Amino acid sequence: MRRPPHSLTSSERQVRAGFLAGDLVDLSAAAASVRAAALADLLSRPVDRAAHPRAALRLRGATVTGPLDVAHAVVAVPVEFQDCTFDAPVDVSGADLVDLHLVRCRLPALQARLATVRGDVSCAASEVGGALDLRDARVGGDLDLSEARLHNPGGNALAAARLTVGGSLRGYGLHAAGELWLGGAQIGGNLLLDGATLTNPDGRAIGADRLCVGGNLRAGGGFTADGDLLLIHAEVGGQVWFVGATVRSPDRWALHLGGTTAGSLWMCFRSPPDGRVRLSGLKVDTLFDDPRVWPERLDLVGCTYRLLIPRTFGDGADEPGRLATVDVRQRLDWLRRSPDGYAPQPYEQLASAYRAAGQDTEARRVLLEQHRRRRATQHWPGRLAGYLLDALVGYGYRTWLAALWLLACWVLGTLAFTVWPPDARTPADSPDWNPALYALDLLLPIIDLGHDSAWHATGSTQYVAATLIIMGWVLTTAVVASLSRLLNR
C-alpha cells in the first residue's frame, strides 16, 4: 500500500509545483533527492485534464529514494525521468499510463507486467541492473530501448513474453547481459536491433518463439549475439535482416528459424556463424545469402523459397553489395552441410528454384545429385541398381549417355563382326553381308532390319551377339523408365 509522506522536502515541493504545468524540473545542479513515495502519491491522484491539460511529471537529475510503486494505479499524466537514479525498483505492474519515459536513468529493475501504456515507453540509454519485466504489457506506441544497458546474467534481461506493441520496438545499440524473452510478443511495426550486443553464452540470447512482427526484423549493422538465437514459428511481414551480424553459440543454435514465415531472409553475416543454423520449415519468398559466410552446419529440411539470390558486402559495410556468383557445385556443397545427413526436400526445393529462374541444366544436376545421395542410404541391391542407372542414363537426367553406350556397342560390335563374320542361315536368301547393319539389328530390340534373322553367329561371336542384345534391352528399358518418371513428376 502506498503511503504519502507527511511533509515534503523543498525538492519535492518544487516537483509538485511543476507538475500541473508540465514543466521539466531539473534537480541535477543541486544533486537533490526525491522520495519515491511522494512521486507515487502525486501520480496516483486524479488530475482535472480540462483545467490542467499540460499536467505531467517531468524530472531530471534527481535521485529517487525508495521503491516507486504505482502498481495497478491509473496515471492520467505523462511520466518522464531524465538522468535520474533510482535506488529501488520501479513498479508499474498493471497500471494504466499515458506515457512512460526513463531516459539515461539508472535503476535496479522495472516491473511493468500487465501494464497498459497508451503512448510510448522509452528506456533509451538507461541502465537496468535487474530484469526489465514487460510480460503481458500493452504499449500503444513505440518501445525504445536504444543504447540501453540491461544487466541480468543468466536470467531475463528483458522479459517481454506476450507483449503487445502497436508501433516499433527499437533496440539500436542495445547492450543486454541475459536473455531477451519475446515469446508470443506482437509488434505492429519493426523490431530493430541493429548494432545491439546480446550476451548470454550459456543460454538463449533471444527466445522469441511465436513472435509476430508486422514490419521488418533487423539485426545487422554490427549486431552481435553470444548465445542461442531462437526465432521459432515466428511471423515477420517484411525482411529478416542479418547483414553484417555476428552470431555465436558453439555446439548449440547460433540461429534457429524453424517454422518461421517472412517476406525475405538476408543471411549475409559478417563472419560464418559459430554454431548450428536451422532453417527447417522456414517459408520466405526470397532467400539472400553470402557464400563466403555459409554456416558449417545448416539444416534446410522443409525450407521453402521462390528465389535464391547470392549477395556479397564489403568489409565493414552494413548494406549488401553486389550480386555474387555461385555455381551449382557450390550450391550442392551448401545442401551437404546438414548434420542430419541426406533428405530429399532440400534438393527438390533447390531444383525448383533453378527451374523458376530458367536454369534447367542446373536443376537436372541437382536432382541427379539427389539420387546419388539417396543411393548411399540404400542396401546393396538398391545401390547396385542405382549405380547401373547412373552409369547408363544418369537416373534419367542424362539420357544422352544411352546414345553414347549404343554408339560404343555398335562400333565394338561392328569391329568384332568384321573380324569374325557369322555364318549365313540360308546363303541363297541372305542379304549382302554388312557388319554395321548386323550389329545395329542386334542392338535395336524392336526394329527388325532383316540382318539378325539372316545370319547366325558362331564361336566366340555368340557372346558378342548376346551382349549386344542384352545391352539393347537394358538401355531401352532404362531410357523408357527414366522418361516415364520424368513425365510423372
GROMACS .gro file of C-alpha atoms in nm:
model
  489
    1MET     CA    1   0.000   0.000   0.000
    2ARG     CA    2   0.135   0.341  -0.097
    3ARG     CA    3   0.155   0.591   0.191
    4PRO     CA    4   0.227   0.956   0.109
    5PRO     CA    5   0.487   1.132   0.322
    6HIS     CA    6   0.350   1.363   0.590
    7SER     CA    7   0.572   1.653   0.485
    8LEU     CA    8   0.752   1.742   0.162
    9THR     CA    9   1.111   1.846   0.115
   10SER     CA   10   1.195   2.155  -0.085
   11SER     CA   11   1.282   1.942  -0.387
   12GLU     CA   12   0.952   1.759  -0.363
   13ARG     CA   13   0.761   2.086  -0.338
   14GLN     CA   14   0.945   2.202  -0.650
   15VAL     CA   15   0.837   1.886  -0.833
   16ARG     CA   16   0.479   1.933  -0.721
   17ALA     CA   17   0.482   2.296  -0.833
   18GLY     CA   18   0.589   2.199  -1.184
   19PHE     CA   19   0.353   1.902  -1.206
   20LEU     CA   20   0.030   2.074  -1.306
   21ALA     CA   21   0.206   2.297  -1.560
   22GLY     CA   22   0.400   2.004  -1.707
   23ASP     CA   23   0.731   2.184  -1.655
   24LEU     CA   24   1.062   1.998  -1.658
   25VAL     CA   25   1.206   2.016  -1.307
   26ASP     CA   26   1.584   1.998  -1.324
   27LEU     CA   27   1.749   1.898  -0.996
   28SER     CA   28   2.083   1.796  -1.144
   29ALA     CA   29   2.269   2.105  -1.023
   30ALA     CA   30   2.165   2.051  -0.662
   31ALA     CA   31   2.205   1.673  -0.680
   32ALA     CA   32   1.883   1.659  -0.481
   33SER     CA   33   1.692   1.351  -0.381
   34VAL     CA   34   1.321   1.292  -0.401
   35ARG     CA   35   1.130   1.027  -0.211
   36ALA     CA   36   0.953   0.777  -0.436
   37ALA     CA   37   0.652   0.780  -0.205
   38ALA     CA   38   0.597   1.150  -0.275
   39LEU     CA   39   0.610   1.088  -0.651
   40ALA     CA   40   0.376   0.788  -0.626
   41ASP     CA   41   0.126   0.993  -0.429
   42LEU     CA   42   0.142   1.266  -0.691
   43LEU     CA   43   0.093   1.023  -0.979
   44SER     CA   44  -0.191   0.833  -0.815
   45ARG     CA   45  -0.410   1.136  -0.758
   46PRO     CA   46  -0.676   1.225  -1.015
   47VAL     CA   47  -0.599   1.526  -1.234
   48ASP     CA   48  -0.854   1.754  -1.393
   49ARG     CA   49  -0.724   1.741  -1.751
   50ALA     CA   50  -0.966   2.012  -1.860
   51ALA     CA   51  -0.819   2.256  -1.609
   52HIS     CA   52  -0.461   2.131  -1.642
   53PRO     CA   53  -0.418   1.994  -1.996
   54ARG     CA   54  -0.038   2.004  -1.978
   55ALA     CA   55  -0.001   1.829  -1.645
   56ALA     CA   56   0.291   1.587  -1.642
   57LEU     CA   57   0.565   1.456  -1.418
   58ARG     CA   58   0.892   1.560  -1.579
   59LEU     CA   59   1.203   1.527  -1.367
   60ARG     CA   60   1.574   1.549  -1.446
   61GLY     CA   61   1.889   1.476  -1.249
   62ALA     CA   62   1.728   1.357  -0.927
   63THR     CA   63   1.800   1.065  -0.700
   64VAL     CA   64   1.477   0.882  -0.627
   65THR     CA   65   1.490   0.704  -0.292
   66GLY     CA   66   1.273   0.408  -0.205
   67PRO     CA   67   1.058   0.196  -0.435
   68LEU     CA   68   0.846   0.391  -0.683
   69ASP     CA   69   0.525   0.188  -0.664
   70VAL     CA   70   0.226   0.285  -0.878
   71ALA     CA   71   0.116  -0.073  -0.946
   72HIS     CA   72  -0.246  -0.102  -1.064
   73ALA     CA   73  -0.289   0.275  -1.046
   74VAL     CA   74  -0.442   0.495  -1.313
   75VAL     CA   75  -0.180   0.755  -1.403
   76ALA     CA   76  -0.352   1.021  -1.607
   77VAL     CA   77  -0.043   1.223  -1.697
   78PRO     CA   78   0.276   1.154  -1.897
   79VAL     CA   79   0.573   1.043  -1.685
   80GLU     CA   80   0.926   1.139  -1.784
   81PHE     CA   81   1.251   1.088  -1.596
   82GLN     CA   82   1.582   1.205  -1.742
   83ASP     CA   83   1.926   1.133  -1.592
   84CYS     CA   84   1.772   1.009  -1.269
   85THR     CA   85   1.900   0.741  -1.033
   86PHE     CA   86   1.663   0.504  -0.855
   87ASP     CA   87   1.789   0.310  -0.554
   88ALA     CA   88   1.494   0.069  -0.563
   89PRO     CA   89   1.284  -0.094  -0.837
   90VAL     CA   90   1.017   0.095  -1.029
   91ASP     CA   91   0.684  -0.090  -1.021
   92VAL     CA   92   0.407  -0.001  -1.265
   93SER     CA   93   0.262  -0.351  -1.287
   94GLY     CA   94  -0.098  -0.348  -1.401
   95ALA     CA   95  -0.100   0.032  -1.413
   96ASP     CA   96  -0.273   0.241  -1.679
   97LEU     CA   97  -0.036   0.508  -1.808
   98VAL     CA   98  -0.028   0.772  -2.081
   99ASP     CA   99   0.350   0.768  -2.149
  100LEU     CA  100   0.650   0.635  -1.961
  101HIS     CA  101   0.997   0.768  -2.034
  102LEU     CA  102   1.307   0.667  -1.838
  103VAL     CA  103   1.587   0.825  -2.040
  104ARG     CA  104   1.953   0.793  -1.932
  105CYS     CA  105   1.840   0.666  -1.593
  106ARG     CA  106   1.984   0.406  -1.358
  107LEU     CA  107   1.750   0.168  -1.180
  108PRO     CA  108   1.768  -0.178  -1.022
  109ALA     CA  109   1.465  -0.312  -1.211
  110LEU     CA  110   1.147  -0.209  -1.391
  111GLN     CA  111   0.836  -0.412  -1.321
  112ALA     CA  112   0.564  -0.342  -1.577
  113ARG     CA  113   0.383  -0.670  -1.615
  114LEU     CA  114   0.023  -0.628  -1.737
  115ALA     CA  115   0.075  -0.252  -1.763
  116THR     CA  116  -0.114  -0.058  -2.028
  117VAL     CA  117   0.059   0.242  -2.184
  118ARG     CA  118  -0.145   0.432  -2.438
  119GLY     CA  119   0.156   0.614  -2.582
  120ASP     CA  120   0.529   0.535  -2.588
  121VAL     CA  121   0.764   0.363  -2.347
  122SER     CA  122   1.130   0.457  -2.350
  123CYS     CA  123   1.428   0.330  -2.158
  124ALA     CA  124   1.675   0.477  -2.407
  125ALA     CA  125   2.034   0.492  -2.280
  126SER     CA  126   1.921   0.374  -1.936
  127GLU     CA  127   2.092   0.115  -1.721
  128VAL     CA  128   1.877  -0.152  -1.561
  129GLY     CA  129   2.053  -0.369  -1.307
  130GLY     CA  130   1.790  -0.644  -1.299
  131ALA     CA  131   1.504  -0.763  -1.514
  132LEU     CA  132   1.304  -0.529  -1.735
  133ASP     CA  133   0.967  -0.701  -1.697
  134LEU     CA  134   0.711  -0.620  -1.966
  135ARG     CA  135   0.526  -0.952  -1.972
  136ASP     CA  136   0.167  -0.922  -2.096
  137ALA     CA  137   0.203  -0.544  -2.116
  138ARG     CA  138   0.038  -0.335  -2.388
  139VAL     CA  139   0.216  -0.037  -2.546
  140GLY     CA  140   0.011   0.166  -2.790
  141GLY     CA  141   0.308   0.347  -2.943
  142ASP     CA  142   0.678   0.262  -2.966
  143LEU     CA  143   0.905   0.084  -2.719
  144ASP     CA  144   1.251   0.238  -2.728
  145LEU     CA  145   1.545   0.051  -2.575
  146SER     CA  146   1.814   0.215  -2.789
  147GLU     CA  147   2.155   0.232  -2.620
  148ALA     CA  148   2.007   0.084  -2.304
  149ARG     CA  149   2.209  -0.149  -2.083
  150LEU     CA  150   2.017  -0.439  -1.935
  151HIS     CA  151   2.212  -0.650  -1.687
  152ASN     CA  152   2.070  -0.976  -1.558
  153PRO     CA  153   2.322  -1.252  -1.646
  154GLY     CA  154   2.173  -1.599  -1.653
  155GLY     CA  155   1.820  -1.460  -1.633
  156ASN     CA  156   1.587  -1.247  -1.839
  157ALA     CA  157   1.741  -0.912  -1.921
  158LEU     CA  158   1.413  -0.832  -2.097
  159ALA     CA  159   1.107  -1.038  -2.004
  160ALA     CA  160   0.853  -0.943  -2.271
  161ALA     CA  161   0.655  -1.258  -2.334
  162ARG     CA  162   0.314  -1.181  -2.486
  163LEU     CA  163   0.400  -0.811  -2.500
  164THR     CA  164   0.193  -0.610  -2.747
  165VAL     CA  165   0.350  -0.304  -2.912
  166GLY     CA  166   0.140  -0.102  -3.155
  167GLY     CA  167   0.443   0.068  -3.310
  168SER     CA  168   0.806  -0.045  -3.331
  169LEU     CA  169   1.047  -0.190  -3.080
  170ARG     CA  170   1.376  -0.005  -3.121
  171GLY     CA  171   1.691  -0.153  -2.974
  172TYR     CA  172   1.966   0.027  -3.167
  173GLY     CA  173   2.294  -0.027  -2.982
  174LEU     CA  174   2.123  -0.216  -2.701
  175HIS     CA  175   2.354  -0.400  -2.459
  176ALA     CA  176   2.195  -0.691  -2.280
  177ALA     CA  177   2.355  -0.944  -2.045
  178GLY     CA  178   2.088  -1.210  -2.018
  179GLU     CA  179   1.803  -1.326  -2.238
  180LEU     CA  180   1.567  -1.116  -2.445
  181TRP     CA  181   1.248  -1.316  -2.392
  182LEU     CA  182   0.992  -1.222  -2.660
  183GLY     CA  183   0.788  -1.540  -2.680
  184GLY     CA  184   0.442  -1.470  -2.819
  185ALA     CA  185   0.507  -1.095  -2.843
  186GLN     CA  186   0.326  -0.893  -3.109
  187ILE     CA  187   0.494  -0.591  -3.264
  188GLY     CA  188   0.289  -0.394  -3.514
  189GLY     CA  189   0.585  -0.212  -3.667
  190ASN     CA  190   0.953  -0.312  -3.685
  191LEU     CA  191   1.185  -0.493  -3.446
  192LEU     CA  192   1.511  -0.303  -3.480
  193LEU     CA  193   1.825  -0.445  -3.317
  194ASP     CA  194   2.095  -0.301  -3.544
  195GLY     CA  195   2.420  -0.263  -3.355
  196ALA     CA  196   2.291  -0.445  -3.046
  197THR     CA  197   2.517  -0.664  -2.833
  198LEU     CA  198   2.350  -0.958  -2.662
  199THR     CA  199   2.544  -1.175  -2.420
  200ASN     CA  200   2.410  -1.495  -2.267
  201PRO     CA  201   2.670  -1.758  -2.362
  202ASP     CA  202   2.520  -2.038  -2.151
  203GLY     CA  203   2.163  -1.989  -2.270
  204ARG     CA  204   1.942  -1.800  -2.510
  205ALA     CA  205   2.038  -1.456  -2.632
  206ILE     CA  206   1.689  -1.424  -2.784
  207GLY     CA  207   1.397  -1.653  -2.711
  208ALA     CA  208   1.118  -1.548  -2.945
  209ASP     CA  209   0.901  -1.843  -3.034
  210ARG     CA  210   0.571  -1.738  -3.195
  211LEU     CA  211   0.690  -1.377  -3.221
  212CYS     CA  212   0.479  -1.171  -3.461
  213VAL     CA  213   0.633  -0.864  -3.632
  214GLY     CA  214   0.424  -0.666  -3.877
  215GLY     CA  215   0.722  -0.496  -4.044
  216ASN     CA  216   1.092  -0.589  -4.059
  217LEU     CA  217   1.317  -0.767  -3.814
  218ARG     CA  218   1.661  -0.612  -3.843
  219ALA     CA  219   1.967  -0.741  -3.660
  220GLY     CA  220   2.254  -0.605  -3.867
  221GLY     CA  221   2.495  -0.316  -3.861
  222GLY     CA  222   2.732  -0.479  -3.613
  223PHE     CA  223   2.471  -0.685  -3.427
  224THR     CA  224   2.647  -0.941  -3.207
  225ALA     CA  225   2.492  -1.229  -3.017
  226ASP     CA  226   2.669  -1.472  -2.784
  227GLY     CA  227   2.403  -1.730  -2.712
  228ASP     CA  228   2.118  -1.905  -2.890
  229LEU     CA  229   1.900  -1.704  -3.128
  230LEU     CA  230   1.566  -1.886  -3.125
  231LEU     CA  231   1.301  -1.739  -3.354
  232ILE     CA  232   1.086  -2.049  -3.385
  233HIS     CA  233   0.749  -2.028  -3.563
  234ALA     CA  234   0.779  -1.650  -3.581
  235GLU     CA  235   0.585  -1.441  -3.833
  236VAL     CA  236   0.756  -1.143  -3.994
  237GLY     CA  237   0.569  -0.940  -4.253
  238GLY     CA  238   0.882  -0.796  -4.417
  239GLN     CA  239   1.253  -0.875  -4.406
  240VAL     CA  240   1.456  -1.075  -4.159
  241TRP     CA  241   1.790  -0.899  -4.185
  242PHE     CA  242   2.126  -1.030  -4.061
  243VAL     CA  243   2.358  -0.826  -4.285
  244GLY     CA  244   2.685  -0.764  -4.102
  245ALA     CA  245   2.574  -0.963  -3.796
  246THR     CA  246   2.791  -1.190  -3.581
  247VAL     CA  247   2.623  -1.486  -3.412
  248ARG     CA  248   2.796  -1.731  -3.183
  249SER     CA  249   2.668  -2.031  -2.991
  250PRO     CA  250   2.919  -2.318  -3.022
  251ASP     CA  251   2.763  -2.665  -3.014
  252ARG     CA  252   2.413  -2.513  -2.995
  253TRP     CA  253   2.184  -2.298  -3.209
  254ALA     CA  254   2.361  -1.995  -3.347
  255LEU     CA  255   2.033  -1.925  -3.530
  256HIS     CA  256   1.706  -2.120  -3.526
  257LEU     CA  257   1.433  -2.004  -3.765
  258GLY     CA  258   1.240  -2.330  -3.774
  259GLY     CA  259   0.882  -2.280  -3.892
  260THR     CA  260   0.923  -1.904  -3.936
  261THR     CA  261   0.740  -1.715  -4.212
  262ALA     CA  262   0.883  -1.394  -4.362
  263GLY     CA  263   0.892  -1.195  -4.681
  264SER     CA  264   1.267  -1.238  -4.725
  265LEU     CA  265   1.569  -1.356  -4.529
  266TRP     CA  266   1.911  -1.192  -4.559
  267MET     CA  267   2.188  -1.424  -4.435
  268CYS     CA  268   2.488  -1.207  -4.511
  269PHE     CA  269   2.672  -1.237  -4.181
  270ARG     CA  270   2.997  -1.061  -4.101
  271SER     CA  271   3.160  -1.399  -4.039
  272PRO     CA  272   3.039  -1.760  -4.059
  273PRO     CA  273   2.804  -1.841  -3.769
  274ASP     CA  274   2.974  -2.028  -3.487
  275GLY     CA  275   2.715  -2.294  -3.416
  276ARG     CA  276   2.430  -2.468  -3.590
  277VAL     CA  277   2.186  -2.279  -3.814
  278ARG     CA  278   1.839  -2.426  -3.866
  279LEU     CA  279   1.607  -2.308  -4.143
  280SER     CA  280   1.385  -2.616  -4.131
  281GLY     CA  281   1.026  -2.525  -4.211
  282LEU     CA  282   1.119  -2.166  -4.297
  283LYS     CA  283   0.894  -2.007  -4.559
  284VAL     CA  284   1.019  -1.700  -4.744
  285ASP     CA  285   0.969  -1.552  -5.086
  286THR     CA  286   1.337  -1.466  -5.134
  287LEU     CA  287   1.646  -1.601  -4.960
  288PHE     CA  288   1.961  -1.388  -4.987
  289ASP     CA  289   2.293  -1.532  -4.872
  290ASP     CA  290   2.666  -1.473  -4.897
  291PRO     CA  291   2.866  -1.783  -4.998
  292ARG     CA  292   3.169  -1.656  -4.808
  293VAL     CA  293   2.992  -1.689  -4.473
  294TRP     CA  294   2.778  -2.001  -4.518
  295PRO     CA  295   2.733  -2.189  -4.189
  296GLU     CA  296   2.928  -2.510  -4.147
  297ARG     CA  297   2.617  -2.679  -4.006
  298LEU     CA  298   2.296  -2.588  -4.184
  299ASP     CA  299   1.955  -2.755  -4.164
  300LEU     CA  300   1.733  -2.694  -4.467
  301VAL     CA  301   1.468  -2.968  -4.444
  302GLY     CA  302   1.130  -2.813  -4.519
  303CYS     CA  303   1.277  -2.472  -4.605
  304THR     CA  304   1.088  -2.321  -4.900
  305TYR     CA  305   1.174  -2.017  -5.108
  306ARG     CA  306   1.085  -1.888  -5.452
  307LEU     CA  307   1.410  -1.707  -5.530
  308LEU     CA  308   1.763  -1.779  -5.410
  309ILE     CA  309   1.996  -1.482  -5.462
  310PRO     CA  310   2.362  -1.472  -5.351
  311ARG     CA  311   2.488  -1.130  -5.239
  312THR     CA  312   2.819  -1.004  -5.102
  313PHE     CA  313   2.902  -0.699  -4.896
  314GLY     CA  314   3.228  -0.516  -4.839
  315ASP     CA  315   3.428  -0.525  -4.519
  316GLY     CA  316   3.262  -0.303  -4.264
  317ALA     CA  317   2.961  -0.234  -4.485
  318ASP     CA  318   2.616  -0.254  -4.335
  319GLU     CA  319   2.434  -0.269  -4.667
  320PRO     CA  320   2.463  -0.558  -4.913
  321GLY     CA  321   2.686  -0.506  -5.210
  322ARG     CA  322   2.687  -0.673  -5.548
  323LEU     CA  323   2.539  -0.997  -5.672
  324ALA     CA  324   2.768  -1.295  -5.614
  325THR     CA  325   2.838  -1.583  -5.850
  326VAL     CA  326   2.753  -1.926  -5.711
  327ASP     CA  327   2.763  -2.227  -5.940
  328VAL     CA  328   2.563  -2.545  -5.894
  329ARG     CA  329   2.856  -2.732  -5.741
  330GLN     CA  330   2.879  -2.474  -5.463
  331ARG     CA  331   2.505  -2.497  -5.404
  332LEU     CA  332   2.532  -2.874  -5.375
  333ASP     CA  333   2.801  -2.825  -5.111
  334TRP     CA  334   2.557  -2.588  -4.941
  335LEU     CA  335   2.299  -2.869  -4.926
  336ARG     CA  336   2.550  -3.119  -4.788
  337ARG     CA  337   2.607  -2.915  -4.472
  338SER     CA  338   2.320  -3.075  -4.283
  339PRO     CA  339   2.446  -3.261  -3.973
  340ASP     CA  340   2.149  -3.499  -4.005
  341GLY     CA  341   2.253  -3.633  -4.344
  342TYR     CA  342   2.051  -3.678  -4.661
  343ALA     CA  343   1.691  -3.557  -4.701
  344PRO     CA  344   1.518  -3.525  -5.041
  345GLN     CA  345   1.323  -3.200  -4.990
  346PRO     CA  346   1.617  -2.954  -4.994
  347TYR     CA  347   1.730  -3.092  -5.331
  348GLU     CA  348   1.381  -3.069  -5.478
  349GLN     CA  349   1.343  -2.714  -5.347
  350LEU     CA  350   1.675  -2.601  -5.496
  351ALA     CA  351   1.587  -2.764  -5.829
  352SER     CA  352   1.251  -2.583  -5.823
  353ALA     CA  353   1.427  -2.251  -5.767
  354TYR     CA  354   1.662  -2.320  -6.058
  355ARG     CA  355   1.371  -2.408  -6.284
  356ALA     CA  356   1.187  -2.091  -6.184
  357ALA     CA  357   1.498  -1.896  -6.284
  358GLY     CA  358   1.511  -2.075  -6.622
  359GLN     CA  359   1.822  -2.276  -6.530
  360ASP     CA  360   1.706  -2.622  -6.632
  361THR     CA  361   2.058  -2.765  -6.667
  362GLU     CA  362   2.137  -2.676  -6.307
  363ALA     CA  363   1.802  -2.816  -6.192
  364ARG     CA  364   1.877  -3.151  -6.355
  365ARG     CA  365   2.223  -3.155  -6.198
  366VAL     CA  366   2.070  -3.104  -5.852
  367LEU     CA  367   1.815  -3.382  -5.900
  368LEU     CA  368   2.088  -3.616  -6.024
  369GLU     CA  369   2.287  -3.546  -5.709
  370GLN     CA  370   1.973  -3.611  -5.503
  371HIS     CA  371   1.955  -3.966  -5.641
  372ARG     CA  372   2.324  -4.021  -5.579
  373ARG     CA  373   2.290  -3.910  -5.216
  374ARG     CA  374   1.983  -4.132  -5.175
  375ARG     CA  375   2.177  -4.427  -5.320
  376ALA     CA  376   2.426  -4.403  -5.037
  377THR     CA  377   2.145  -4.470  -4.786
  378GLN     CA  378   2.020  -4.788  -4.957
  379HIS     CA  379   2.111  -5.154  -4.911
  380TRP     CA  380   2.339  -5.320  -5.167
  381PRO     CA  381   2.067  -5.432  -5.417
  382GLY     CA  382   1.936  -5.077  -5.439
  383ARG     CA  383   2.286  -4.939  -5.462
  384LEU     CA  384   2.373  -5.178  -5.742
  385ALA     CA  385   2.063  -5.081  -5.939
  386GLY     CA  386   2.140  -4.716  -5.870
  387TYR     CA  387   2.496  -4.743  -5.999
  388LEU     CA  388   2.363  -4.910  -6.314
  389LEU     CA  389   2.101  -4.641  -6.379
  390ASP     CA  390   2.353  -4.370  -6.306
  391ALA     CA  391   2.609  -4.512  -6.546
  392LEU     CA  392   2.360  -4.581  -6.825
  393VAL     CA  393   2.129  -4.278  -6.822
  394GLY     CA  394   2.226  -4.065  -6.521
  395TYR     CA  395   1.896  -4.153  -6.348
  396GLY     CA  396   1.713  -4.014  -6.648
  397TYR     CA  397   1.872  -3.670  -6.628
  398ARG     CA  398   2.149  -3.767  -6.872
  399THR     CA  399   1.964  -3.973  -7.131
  400TRP     CA  400   2.230  -3.879  -7.383
  401LEU     CA  401   2.453  -4.131  -7.204
  402ALA     CA  402   2.234  -4.407  -7.352
  403ALA     CA  403   2.317  -4.281  -7.700
  404LEU     CA  404   2.688  -4.295  -7.618
  405TRP     CA  405   2.654  -4.650  -7.487
  406LEU     CA  406   2.462  -4.752  -7.801
  407LEU     CA  407   2.724  -4.593  -8.022
  408ALA     CA  408   3.007  -4.763  -7.833
  409CYS     CA  409   2.834  -5.102  -7.850
  410TRP     CA  410   2.760  -5.054  -8.221
  411VAL     CA  411   3.121  -4.967  -8.302
  412LEU     CA  412   3.260  -5.258  -8.098
  413GLY     CA  413   3.006  -5.498  -8.248
  414THR     CA  414   3.085  -5.380  -8.599
  415LEU     CA  415   3.457  -5.433  -8.542
  416ALA     CA  416   3.401  -5.776  -8.389
  417PHE     CA  417   3.179  -5.896  -8.674
  418THR     CA  418   3.419  -5.755  -8.931
  419VAL     CA  419   3.696  -5.969  -8.789
  420TRP     CA  420   3.475  -6.272  -8.712
  421PRO     CA  421   3.180  -6.267  -8.952
  422PRO     CA  422   2.885  -6.500  -8.871
  423ASP     CA  423   2.751  -6.774  -9.098
  424ALA     CA  424   2.452  -6.723  -9.326
  425ARG     CA  425   2.141  -6.918  -9.223
  426THR     CA  426   2.028  -6.959  -9.589
  427PRO     CA  427   2.306  -6.841  -9.820
  428ALA     CA  428   2.077  -6.815 -10.123
  429ASP     CA  429   1.830  -6.583  -9.947
  430SER     CA  430   2.067  -6.384  -9.725
  431PRO     CA  431   2.126  -6.013  -9.797
  432ASP     CA  432   2.473  -5.883  -9.868
  433TRP     CA  433   2.689  -5.906  -9.557
  434ASN     CA  434   2.714  -5.575  -9.365
  435PRO     CA  435   2.869  -5.596  -9.015
  436ALA     CA  436   2.742  -5.250  -8.917
  437LEU     CA  437   2.379  -5.330  -9.002
  438TYR     CA  438   2.404  -5.669  -8.831
  439ALA     CA  439   2.536  -5.513  -8.508
  440LEU     CA  440   2.267  -5.244  -8.521
  441ASP     CA  441   1.992  -5.502  -8.574
  442LEU     CA  442   2.107  -5.689  -8.264
  443LEU     CA  443   2.110  -5.367  -8.054
  444LEU     CA  444   1.762  -5.249  -8.150
  445PRO     CA  445   1.518  -5.475  -7.962
  446ILE     CA  446   1.202  -5.373  -8.150
  447ILE     CA  447   1.306  -5.268  -8.500
  448ASP     CA  448   1.389  -5.554  -8.742
  449LEU     CA  449   1.641  -5.466  -9.015
  450GLY     CA  450   1.639  -5.819  -9.158
  451HIS     CA  451   2.003  -5.899  -9.077
  452ASP     CA  452   1.963  -6.065  -8.738
  453SER     CA  453   1.744  -6.341  -8.883
  454ALA     CA  454   1.968  -6.388  -9.189
  455TRP     CA  455   2.297  -6.452  -9.013
  456HIS     CA  456   2.394  -6.687  -8.733
  457ALA     CA  457   2.684  -6.603  -8.500
  458THR     CA  458   2.916  -6.892  -8.418
  459GLY     CA  459   3.202  -6.946  -8.179
  460SER     CA  460   3.310  -6.650  -7.969
  461THR     CA  461   3.092  -6.410  -8.170
  462GLN     CA  462   2.788  -6.566  -8.000
  463TYR     CA  463   2.891  -6.391  -7.679
  464VAL     CA  464   2.930  -6.064  -7.867
  465ALA     CA  465   2.582  -6.101  -8.016
  466ALA     CA  466   2.429  -6.188  -7.678
  467THR     CA  467   2.598  -5.889  -7.516
  468LEU     CA  468   2.461  -5.654  -7.782
  469ILE     CA  469   2.108  -5.790  -7.740
  470ILE     CA  470   2.123  -5.755  -7.360
  471MET     CA  471   2.267  -5.403  -7.380
  472GLY     CA  472   2.000  -5.301  -7.625
  473TRP     CA  473   1.719  -5.415  -7.396
  474VAL     CA  474   1.882  -5.268  -7.083
  475LEU     CA  475   1.942  -4.930  -7.241
  476THR     CA  476   1.595  -4.915  -7.394
  477THR     CA  477   1.431  -5.012  -7.065
  478ALA     CA  478   1.637  -4.760  -6.869
  479VAL     CA  479   1.550  -4.477  -7.110
  480VAL     CA  480   1.178  -4.562  -7.109
  481ALA     CA  481   1.168  -4.592  -6.727
  482SER     CA  482   1.355  -4.264  -6.682
  483LEU     CA  483   1.133  -4.076  -6.927
  484SER     CA  484   0.822  -4.216  -6.760
  485ARG     CA  485   0.942  -4.099  -6.419
  486LEU     CA  486   1.020  -3.752  -6.551
  487LEU     CA  487   0.675  -3.725  -6.712
  488ASN     CA  488   0.511  -3.836  -6.387
  489ARG     CA  489   0.699  -3.564  -6.197
   0.00000   0.00000   0.00000
